[in-house]
Coordinates of C-alpha atoms and ligand atoms in Angstrom, one line a residue:
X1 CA -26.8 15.2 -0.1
X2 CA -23.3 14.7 1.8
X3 CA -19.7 14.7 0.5
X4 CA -17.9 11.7 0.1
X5 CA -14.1 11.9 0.6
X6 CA -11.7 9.5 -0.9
X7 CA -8.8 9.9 1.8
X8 CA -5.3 8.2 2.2
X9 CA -4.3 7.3 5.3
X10 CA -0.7 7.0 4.7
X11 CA 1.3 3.7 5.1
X12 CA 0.9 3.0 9.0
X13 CA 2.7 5.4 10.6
X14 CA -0.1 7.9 11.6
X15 CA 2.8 10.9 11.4
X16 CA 2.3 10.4 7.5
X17 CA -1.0 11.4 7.7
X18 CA -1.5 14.9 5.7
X19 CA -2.7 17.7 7.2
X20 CA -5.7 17.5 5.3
X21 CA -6.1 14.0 5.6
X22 CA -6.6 14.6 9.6
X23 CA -8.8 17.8 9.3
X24 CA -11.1 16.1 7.0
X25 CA -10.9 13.1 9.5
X26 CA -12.1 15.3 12.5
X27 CA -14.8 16.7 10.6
X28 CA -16.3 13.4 9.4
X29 CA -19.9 12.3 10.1
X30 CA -18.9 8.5 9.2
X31 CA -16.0 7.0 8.2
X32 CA -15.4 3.8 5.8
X33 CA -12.2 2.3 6.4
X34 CA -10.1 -0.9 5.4
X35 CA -7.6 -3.5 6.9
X36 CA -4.2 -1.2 6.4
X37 CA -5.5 1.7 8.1
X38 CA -3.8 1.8 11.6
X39 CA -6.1 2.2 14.5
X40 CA -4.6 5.6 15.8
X41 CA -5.8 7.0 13.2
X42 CA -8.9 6.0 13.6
X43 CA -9.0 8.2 17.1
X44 CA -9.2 11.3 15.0
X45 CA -12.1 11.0 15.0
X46 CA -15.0 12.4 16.3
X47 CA -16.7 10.5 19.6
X48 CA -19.8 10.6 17.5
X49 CA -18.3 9.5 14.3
X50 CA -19.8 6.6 12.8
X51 CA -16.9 3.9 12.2
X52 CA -18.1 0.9 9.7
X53 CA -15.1 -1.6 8.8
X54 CA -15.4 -2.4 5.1
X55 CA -11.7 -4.4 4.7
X56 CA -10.9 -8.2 4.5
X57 CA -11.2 -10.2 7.9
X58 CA -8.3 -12.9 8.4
X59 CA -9.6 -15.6 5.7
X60 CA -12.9 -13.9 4.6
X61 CA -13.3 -12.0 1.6
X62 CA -13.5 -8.0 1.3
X63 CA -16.9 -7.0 0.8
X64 CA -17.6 -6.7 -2.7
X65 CA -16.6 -3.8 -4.3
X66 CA -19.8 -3.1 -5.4
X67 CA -21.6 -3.8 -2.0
X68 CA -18.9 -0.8 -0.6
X69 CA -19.7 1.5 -3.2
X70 CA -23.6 1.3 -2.6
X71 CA -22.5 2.3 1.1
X72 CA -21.1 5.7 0.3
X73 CA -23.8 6.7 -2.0
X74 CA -26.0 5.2 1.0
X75 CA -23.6 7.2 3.7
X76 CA -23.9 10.2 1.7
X77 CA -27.9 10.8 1.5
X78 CA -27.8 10.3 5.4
X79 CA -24.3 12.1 6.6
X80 CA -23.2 15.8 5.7
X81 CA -19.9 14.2 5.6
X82 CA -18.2 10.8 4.6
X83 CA -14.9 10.1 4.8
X84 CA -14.1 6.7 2.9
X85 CA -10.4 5.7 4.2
X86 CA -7.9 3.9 2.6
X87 CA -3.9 2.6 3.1
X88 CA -1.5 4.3 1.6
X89 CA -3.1 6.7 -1.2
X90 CA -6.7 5.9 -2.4
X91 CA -5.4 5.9 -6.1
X92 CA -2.8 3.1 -6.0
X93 CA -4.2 0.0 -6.1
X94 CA -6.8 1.3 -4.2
X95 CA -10.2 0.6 -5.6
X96 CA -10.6 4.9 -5.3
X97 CA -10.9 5.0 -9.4
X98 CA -13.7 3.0 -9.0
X99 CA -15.1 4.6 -6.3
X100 CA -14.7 8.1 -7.5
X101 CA -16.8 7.0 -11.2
X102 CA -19.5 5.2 -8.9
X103 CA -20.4 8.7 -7.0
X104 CA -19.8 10.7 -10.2
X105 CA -22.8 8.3 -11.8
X106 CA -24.7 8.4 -8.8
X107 CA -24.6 12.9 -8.3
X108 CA -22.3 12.6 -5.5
X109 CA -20.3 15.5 -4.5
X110 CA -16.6 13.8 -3.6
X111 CA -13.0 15.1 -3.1
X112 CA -9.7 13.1 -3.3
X113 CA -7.3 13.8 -0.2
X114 CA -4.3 12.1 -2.0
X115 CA -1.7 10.1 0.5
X116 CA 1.5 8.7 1.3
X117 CA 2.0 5.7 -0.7
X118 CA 3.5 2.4 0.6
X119 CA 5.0 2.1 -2.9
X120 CA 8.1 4.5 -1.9
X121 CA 7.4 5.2 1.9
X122 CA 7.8 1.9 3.1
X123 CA 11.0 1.6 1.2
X124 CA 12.2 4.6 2.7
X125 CA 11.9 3.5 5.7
X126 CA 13.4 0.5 5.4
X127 CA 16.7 2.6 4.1
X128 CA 15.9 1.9 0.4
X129 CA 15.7 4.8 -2.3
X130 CA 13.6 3.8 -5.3
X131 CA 16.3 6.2 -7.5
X132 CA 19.8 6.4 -7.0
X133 CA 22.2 8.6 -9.2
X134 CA 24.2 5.7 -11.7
X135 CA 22.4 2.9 -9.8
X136 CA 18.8 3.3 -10.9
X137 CA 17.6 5.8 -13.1
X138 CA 13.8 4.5 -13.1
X139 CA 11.3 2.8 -11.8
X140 CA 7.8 0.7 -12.2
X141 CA 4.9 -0.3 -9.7
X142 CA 3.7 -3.4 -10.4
X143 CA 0.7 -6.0 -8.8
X144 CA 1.3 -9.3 -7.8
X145 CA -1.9 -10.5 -7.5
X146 CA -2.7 -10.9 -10.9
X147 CA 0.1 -13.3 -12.2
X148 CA -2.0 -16.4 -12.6
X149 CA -5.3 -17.5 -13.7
X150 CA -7.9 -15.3 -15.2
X151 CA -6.5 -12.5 -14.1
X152 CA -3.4 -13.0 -15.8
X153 CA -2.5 -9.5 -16.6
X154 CA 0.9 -8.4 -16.1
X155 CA 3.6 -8.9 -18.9
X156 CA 6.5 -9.1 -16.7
X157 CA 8.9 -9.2 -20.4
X158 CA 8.1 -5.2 -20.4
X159 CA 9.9 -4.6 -17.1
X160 CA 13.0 -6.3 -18.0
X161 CA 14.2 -2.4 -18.9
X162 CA 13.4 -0.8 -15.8
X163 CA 16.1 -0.3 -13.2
X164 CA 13.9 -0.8 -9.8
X165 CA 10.5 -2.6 -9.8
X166 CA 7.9 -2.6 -6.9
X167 CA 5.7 -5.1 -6.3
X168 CA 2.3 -4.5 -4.1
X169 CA 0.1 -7.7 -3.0
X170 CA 2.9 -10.1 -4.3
X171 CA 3.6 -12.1 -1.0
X172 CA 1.3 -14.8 -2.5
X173 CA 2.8 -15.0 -5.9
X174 CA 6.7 -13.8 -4.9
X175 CA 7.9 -17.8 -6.2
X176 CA 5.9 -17.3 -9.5
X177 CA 6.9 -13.4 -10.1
X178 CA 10.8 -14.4 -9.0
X179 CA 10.6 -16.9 -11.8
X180 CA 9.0 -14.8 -14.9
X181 CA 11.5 -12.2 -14.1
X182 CA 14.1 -14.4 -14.7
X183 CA 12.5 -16.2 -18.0
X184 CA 12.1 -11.8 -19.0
X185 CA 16.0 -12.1 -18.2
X186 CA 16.6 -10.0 -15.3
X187 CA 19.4 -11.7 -13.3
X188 CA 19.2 -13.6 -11.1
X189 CA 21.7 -12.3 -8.5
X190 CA 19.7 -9.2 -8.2
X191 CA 18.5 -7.8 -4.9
X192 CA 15.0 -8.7 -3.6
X193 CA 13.3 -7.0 -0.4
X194 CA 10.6 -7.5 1.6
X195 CA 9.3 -5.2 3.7
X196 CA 6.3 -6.3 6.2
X197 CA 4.0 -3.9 8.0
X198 CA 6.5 -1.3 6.9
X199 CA 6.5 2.1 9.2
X200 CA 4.8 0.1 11.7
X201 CA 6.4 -1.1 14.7
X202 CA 6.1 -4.5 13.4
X203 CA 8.2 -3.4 10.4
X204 CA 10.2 -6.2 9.1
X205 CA 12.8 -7.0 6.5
X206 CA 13.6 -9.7 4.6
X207 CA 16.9 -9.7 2.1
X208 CA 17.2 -12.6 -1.0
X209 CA 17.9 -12.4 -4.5
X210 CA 15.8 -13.2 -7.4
X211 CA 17.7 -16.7 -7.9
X212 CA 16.3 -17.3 -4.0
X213 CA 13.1 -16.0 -4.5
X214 CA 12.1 -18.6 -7.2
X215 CA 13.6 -21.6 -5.8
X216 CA 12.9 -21.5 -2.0
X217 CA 10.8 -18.2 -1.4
X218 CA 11.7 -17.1 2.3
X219 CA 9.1 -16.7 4.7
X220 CA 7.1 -13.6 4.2
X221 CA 3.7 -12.4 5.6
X222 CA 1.2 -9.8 4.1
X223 CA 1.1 -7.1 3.9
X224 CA 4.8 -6.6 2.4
X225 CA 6.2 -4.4 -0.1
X226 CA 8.4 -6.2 -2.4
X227 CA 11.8 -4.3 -4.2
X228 CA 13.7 -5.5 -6.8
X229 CA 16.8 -3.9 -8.2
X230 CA 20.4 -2.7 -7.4
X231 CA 19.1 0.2 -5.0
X232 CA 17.8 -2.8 -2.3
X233 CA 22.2 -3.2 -1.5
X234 CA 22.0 0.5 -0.1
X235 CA 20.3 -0.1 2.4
X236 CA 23.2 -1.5 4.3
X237 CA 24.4 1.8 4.8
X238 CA 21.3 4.0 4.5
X239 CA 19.4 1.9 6.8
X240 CA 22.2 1.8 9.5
X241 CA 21.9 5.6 9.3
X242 CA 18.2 5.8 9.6
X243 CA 18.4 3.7 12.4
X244 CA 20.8 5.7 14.5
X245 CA 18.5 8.7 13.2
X246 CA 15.1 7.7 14.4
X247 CA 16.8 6.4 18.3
X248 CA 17.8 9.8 18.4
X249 CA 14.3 11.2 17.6
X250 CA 12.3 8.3 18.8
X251 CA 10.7 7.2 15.6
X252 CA 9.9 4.1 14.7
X253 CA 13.1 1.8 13.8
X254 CA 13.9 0.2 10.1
Ligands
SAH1 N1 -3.2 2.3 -1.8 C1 -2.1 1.6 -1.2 C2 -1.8 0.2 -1.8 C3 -3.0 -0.7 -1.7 S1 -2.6 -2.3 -2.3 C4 -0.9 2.5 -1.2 O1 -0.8 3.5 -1.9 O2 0.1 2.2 -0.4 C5 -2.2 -3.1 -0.8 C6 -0.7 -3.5 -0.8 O3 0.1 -2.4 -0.5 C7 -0.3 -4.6 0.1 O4 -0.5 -5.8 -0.4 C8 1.2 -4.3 0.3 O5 1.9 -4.8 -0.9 C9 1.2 -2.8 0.2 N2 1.3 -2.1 1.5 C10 0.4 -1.2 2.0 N3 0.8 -0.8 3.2 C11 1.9 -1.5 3.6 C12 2.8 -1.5 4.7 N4 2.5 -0.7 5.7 N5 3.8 -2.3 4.7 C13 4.0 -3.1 3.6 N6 3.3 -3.2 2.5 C14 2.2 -2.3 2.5

């Protein structure tokens, strides 16, 4: 029986790899990976590695959770070692809970290589701190996806309190959530960011406020990270200053 590793691949820049992330990566036999993970780092690999795609093709649906699962117990009775890649870190809204439990059950050996999150790296890079001394004191990670429907989930009253709020896979939804903000009584001239492929060359931001957001959402593709909160006006003047930063070290730019 193999090892399965549950590995974060960072947001997109493959410099936010870990260390162990990559030596795991060029040691791997096979390697599961979704839609966020870039494709450099995908060239860690080994030339005999075995790549299999598990993410969401443009329209289709992920394969199920289940189906994925069955594949790394599957991976692990033929392979000495399986690496199962995911964006950011395999713990945040990652599936990797569910993952992890599935190989316990099933007498799979398994290790978590814990990653950069997009929840405060992408931020960052777009020149926004999650905390900032007397502006935001606190802050809560939130999904987006489940705001209607069945999977109504969220009770959006309990983040009326919190100074900065992230949103993950809230493109879809960013009308809706704009609006139960406001009914929880945040106001409405509050900042809103979105941040596309953030870290990525393709990075993109998009500035609005709340008030915006639920009347006439601007234009925003997945996969974005959403911030609302006093913090998203620093970025004026951090961002600038990231900017001149990463032409000087020929990093990628906010
Ligand atoms: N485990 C991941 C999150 C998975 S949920 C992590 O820790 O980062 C997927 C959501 O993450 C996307 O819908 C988007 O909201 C966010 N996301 C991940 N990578 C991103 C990126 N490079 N730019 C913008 N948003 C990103």
């Amino acid at each position: 029986m193999g090892k399965v590793y549950l590995v974060g691949a960072g947001p997109g820049d493959p410099e936010l790899l870990t260390l162990k992330a990559i030596r795991v990566l060029t040691k791997a036999d096979v390697i599961l990976y979704d839609r966020l993970v870039s494709e450099e780092i995908l060239n860690y690999a080994k030339p005999d590695c075995r790549l299999v795609y598990v993410g969401k093709e443009d329209g289709k649906h992920t394969l199920p959770q289940e189906e994925i699962n069955r594949l790394l117990v599957y991976y692990a009775s033929a392979y000495e070692k399986v690496v199962r890649l995911k964006g950011g870190d395999p713990f945040v809204f990652g599936r990797g809970g569910e993952e992890a439990l599935y190989l316990k059950e099933h007498g799979v050996p398994y290790e978590v290589v814990p990653g950069v999150s997009s929840v405060y790296a992408v931020p960052a890079y777009a020149g926004i701190p999650l905390t900032f001394r007397g502006i935001a004191s606190s802050f809560a990670v939130v999904t987006g996806h489940e705001c209607t429907g069945k999977e109504k989930r969220v009770d959006w009253r309990s983040f009326r309190g919190i100074d900065t709020l992230v949103v993950l896979m809230g493109v879809k939804n960013r009308q809706r959530i704009a609006k139960e903000l406001l009914d929880a009584g945040r106001n409405p001239e509050e900042p809103v960011a979105f941040i596309e492929r953030g870290t990525t060359r393709e990075q993109r931001v998009v500035v609005s406020t709340l008030r915006e957001v639920a009347s006439e959402p601007p234009e925003v593709k997945p996969p974005a990270v959403m911030v609302v909160g006093e913090v998203v006006r620093l970025r004026e003047e951090i961002g600038r200053l990231l900017e001149n930063l990463r032409e000087l070290e020929g990093v990628y730019h906010a």
